[in-house]
mmCIF file of C-alpha atoms in Angstrom:
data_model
loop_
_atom_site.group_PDB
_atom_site.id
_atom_site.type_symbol
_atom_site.label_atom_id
_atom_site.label_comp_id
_atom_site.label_asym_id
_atom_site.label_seq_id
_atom_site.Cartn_x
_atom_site.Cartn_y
_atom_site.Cartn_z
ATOM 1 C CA UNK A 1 4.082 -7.271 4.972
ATOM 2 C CA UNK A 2 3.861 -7.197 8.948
ATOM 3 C CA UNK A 3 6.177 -10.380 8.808
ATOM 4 C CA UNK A 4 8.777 -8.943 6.798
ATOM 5 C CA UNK A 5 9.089 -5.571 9.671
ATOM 6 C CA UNK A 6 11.585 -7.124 12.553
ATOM 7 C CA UNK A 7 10.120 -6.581 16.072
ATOM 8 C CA UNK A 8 11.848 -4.265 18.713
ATOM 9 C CA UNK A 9 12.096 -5.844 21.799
ATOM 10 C CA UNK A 10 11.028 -3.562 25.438
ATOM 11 C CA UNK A 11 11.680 -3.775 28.787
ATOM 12 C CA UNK A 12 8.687 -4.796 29.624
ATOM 13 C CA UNK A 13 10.039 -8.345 27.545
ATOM 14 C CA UNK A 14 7.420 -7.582 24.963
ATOM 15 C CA UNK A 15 7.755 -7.221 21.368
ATOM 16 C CA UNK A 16 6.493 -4.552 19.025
ATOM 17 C CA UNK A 17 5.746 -4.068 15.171
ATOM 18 C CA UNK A 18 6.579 -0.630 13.307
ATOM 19 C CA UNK A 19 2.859 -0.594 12.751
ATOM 20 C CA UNK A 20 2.222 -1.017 16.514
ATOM 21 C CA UNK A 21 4.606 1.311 17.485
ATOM 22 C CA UNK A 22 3.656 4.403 15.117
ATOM 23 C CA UNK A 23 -0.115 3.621 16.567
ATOM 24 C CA UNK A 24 1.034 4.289 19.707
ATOM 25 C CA UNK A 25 3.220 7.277 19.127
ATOM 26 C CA UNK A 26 -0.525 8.646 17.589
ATOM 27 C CA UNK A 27 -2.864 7.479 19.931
ATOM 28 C CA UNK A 28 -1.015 10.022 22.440
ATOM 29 C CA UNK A 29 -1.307 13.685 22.996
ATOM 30 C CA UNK A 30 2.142 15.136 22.748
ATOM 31 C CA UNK A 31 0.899 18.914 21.886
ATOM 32 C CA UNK A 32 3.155 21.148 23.886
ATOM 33 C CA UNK A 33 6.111 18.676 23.814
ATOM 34 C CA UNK A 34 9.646 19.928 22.673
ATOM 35 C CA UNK A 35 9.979 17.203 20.131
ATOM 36 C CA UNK A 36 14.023 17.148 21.302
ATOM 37 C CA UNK A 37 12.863 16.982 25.136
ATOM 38 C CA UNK A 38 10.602 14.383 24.203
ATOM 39 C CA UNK A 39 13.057 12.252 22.162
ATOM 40 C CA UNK A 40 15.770 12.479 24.909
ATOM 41 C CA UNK A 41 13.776 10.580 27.590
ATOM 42 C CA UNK A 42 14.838 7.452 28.106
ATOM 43 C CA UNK A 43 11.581 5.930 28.359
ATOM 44 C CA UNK A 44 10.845 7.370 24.692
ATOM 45 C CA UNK A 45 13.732 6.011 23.613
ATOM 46 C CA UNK A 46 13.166 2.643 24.991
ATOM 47 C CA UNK A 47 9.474 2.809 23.965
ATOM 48 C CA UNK A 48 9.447 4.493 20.243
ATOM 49 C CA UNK A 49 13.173 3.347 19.116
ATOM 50 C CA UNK A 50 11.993 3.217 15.731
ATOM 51 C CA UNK A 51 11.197 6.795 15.892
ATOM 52 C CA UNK A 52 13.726 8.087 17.726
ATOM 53 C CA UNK A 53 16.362 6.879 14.735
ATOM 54 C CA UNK A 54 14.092 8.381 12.417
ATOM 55 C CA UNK A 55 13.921 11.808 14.230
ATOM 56 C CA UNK A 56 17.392 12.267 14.358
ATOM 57 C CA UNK A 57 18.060 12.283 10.671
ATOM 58 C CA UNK A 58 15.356 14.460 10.590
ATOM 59 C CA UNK A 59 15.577 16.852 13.181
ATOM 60 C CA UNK A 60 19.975 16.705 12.701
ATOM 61 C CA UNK A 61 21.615 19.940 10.499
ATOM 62 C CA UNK A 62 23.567 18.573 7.718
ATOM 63 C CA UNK A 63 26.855 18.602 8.052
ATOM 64 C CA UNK A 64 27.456 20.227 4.528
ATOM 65 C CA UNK A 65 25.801 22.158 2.322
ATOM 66 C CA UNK A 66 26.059 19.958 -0.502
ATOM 67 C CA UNK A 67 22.348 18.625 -0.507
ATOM 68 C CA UNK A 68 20.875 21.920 -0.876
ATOM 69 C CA UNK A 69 23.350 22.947 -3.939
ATOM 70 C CA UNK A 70 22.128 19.814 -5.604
ATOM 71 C CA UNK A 71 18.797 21.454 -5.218
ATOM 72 C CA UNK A 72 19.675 24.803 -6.756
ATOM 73 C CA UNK A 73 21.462 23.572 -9.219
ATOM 74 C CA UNK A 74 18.439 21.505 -10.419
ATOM 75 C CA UNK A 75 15.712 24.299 -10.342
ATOM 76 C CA UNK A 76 18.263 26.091 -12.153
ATOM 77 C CA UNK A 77 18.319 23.461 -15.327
ATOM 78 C CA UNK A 78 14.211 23.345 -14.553
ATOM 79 C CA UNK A 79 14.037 27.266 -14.918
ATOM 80 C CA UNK A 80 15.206 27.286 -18.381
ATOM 81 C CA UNK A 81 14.225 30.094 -20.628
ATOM 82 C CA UNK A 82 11.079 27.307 -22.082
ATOM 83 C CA UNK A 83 10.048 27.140 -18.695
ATOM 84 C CA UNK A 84 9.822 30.359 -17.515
ATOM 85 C CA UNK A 85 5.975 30.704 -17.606
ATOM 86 C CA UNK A 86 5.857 27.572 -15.395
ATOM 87 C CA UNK A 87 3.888 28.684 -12.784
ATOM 88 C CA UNK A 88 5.276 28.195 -8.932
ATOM 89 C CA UNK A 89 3.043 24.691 -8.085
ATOM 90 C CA UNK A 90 4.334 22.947 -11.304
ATOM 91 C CA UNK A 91 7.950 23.733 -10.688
ATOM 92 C CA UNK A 92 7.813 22.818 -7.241
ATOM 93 C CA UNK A 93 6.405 19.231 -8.508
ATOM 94 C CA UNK A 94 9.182 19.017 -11.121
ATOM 95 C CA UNK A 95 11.671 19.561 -8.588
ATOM 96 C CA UNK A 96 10.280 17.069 -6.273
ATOM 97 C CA UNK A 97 10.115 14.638 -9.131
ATOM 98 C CA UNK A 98 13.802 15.499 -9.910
ATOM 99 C CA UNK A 99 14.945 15.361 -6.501
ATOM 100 C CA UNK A 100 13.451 12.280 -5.660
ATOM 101 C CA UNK A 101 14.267 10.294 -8.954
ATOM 102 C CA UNK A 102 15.766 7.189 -7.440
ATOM 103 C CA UNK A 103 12.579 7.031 -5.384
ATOM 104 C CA UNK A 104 10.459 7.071 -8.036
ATOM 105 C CA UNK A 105 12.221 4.732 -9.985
ATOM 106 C CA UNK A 106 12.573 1.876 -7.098
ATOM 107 C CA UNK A 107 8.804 2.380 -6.509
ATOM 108 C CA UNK A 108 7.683 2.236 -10.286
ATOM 109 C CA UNK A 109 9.738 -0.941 -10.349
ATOM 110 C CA UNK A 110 8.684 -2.721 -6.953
ATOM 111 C CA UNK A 111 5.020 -2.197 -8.193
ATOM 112 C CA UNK A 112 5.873 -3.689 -11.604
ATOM 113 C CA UNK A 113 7.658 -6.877 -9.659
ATOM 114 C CA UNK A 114 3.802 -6.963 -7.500
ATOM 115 C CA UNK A 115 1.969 -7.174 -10.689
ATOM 116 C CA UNK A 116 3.612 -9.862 -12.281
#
């Protein structure tokens, strides 16, 4: 799998996996760090540029409140009148399951393409 990940090339004229990368980022003690200071540096962004993408959709606000609709209008159809005795832990893991569908589905089928 490590040859399929594309290497990010440093400054340093060195190359680095995902693998290698997220290591690093843990191997680190960043406790007291203002994740946004953190990400801004420009030797963080030259050293974990993997990360820093991913942060950004992370740490970003949506720009519209569409996602979270979707989401309430989903518990909504879950929290039928049958399912009203569902207690709090199984609705929250039919909503993930809901939510996440397409997930779900593309990893149910890449494990059925491994086992053949």
């Amino acid at each position: 799998m490590e040859d399929d990940v594309p290497a990010v090339k440093h400054s340093r004229s060195s190359t680095i996996t995902v693998e290698a990368e997220y290591e690093l980022f843990l191997n680190n003690d960043w406790t007291g760090e203002n994740p946004l200071d953190f990400y801004r540096l420009k030797g963080t962004q030259d050293s974990f540029k993997r990360l820093v993408v991913i942060t950004k959709q992370i740490l970003c606000a949506p720009a519209t409140t569409a996602g979270i609709e979707r989401i309430f209008s989903i518990s909504g159809r879950l929290l039928s009148e049958i399912r009203l005795s569902t207690n709090d832990s199984n609705f929250e893991m039919l909503l993930f399951c809901n939510i996440n569908q397409e997930l779900l589905d593309s990893n149910i089928k890449s494990k059925s393409v491994e086992n053949r």
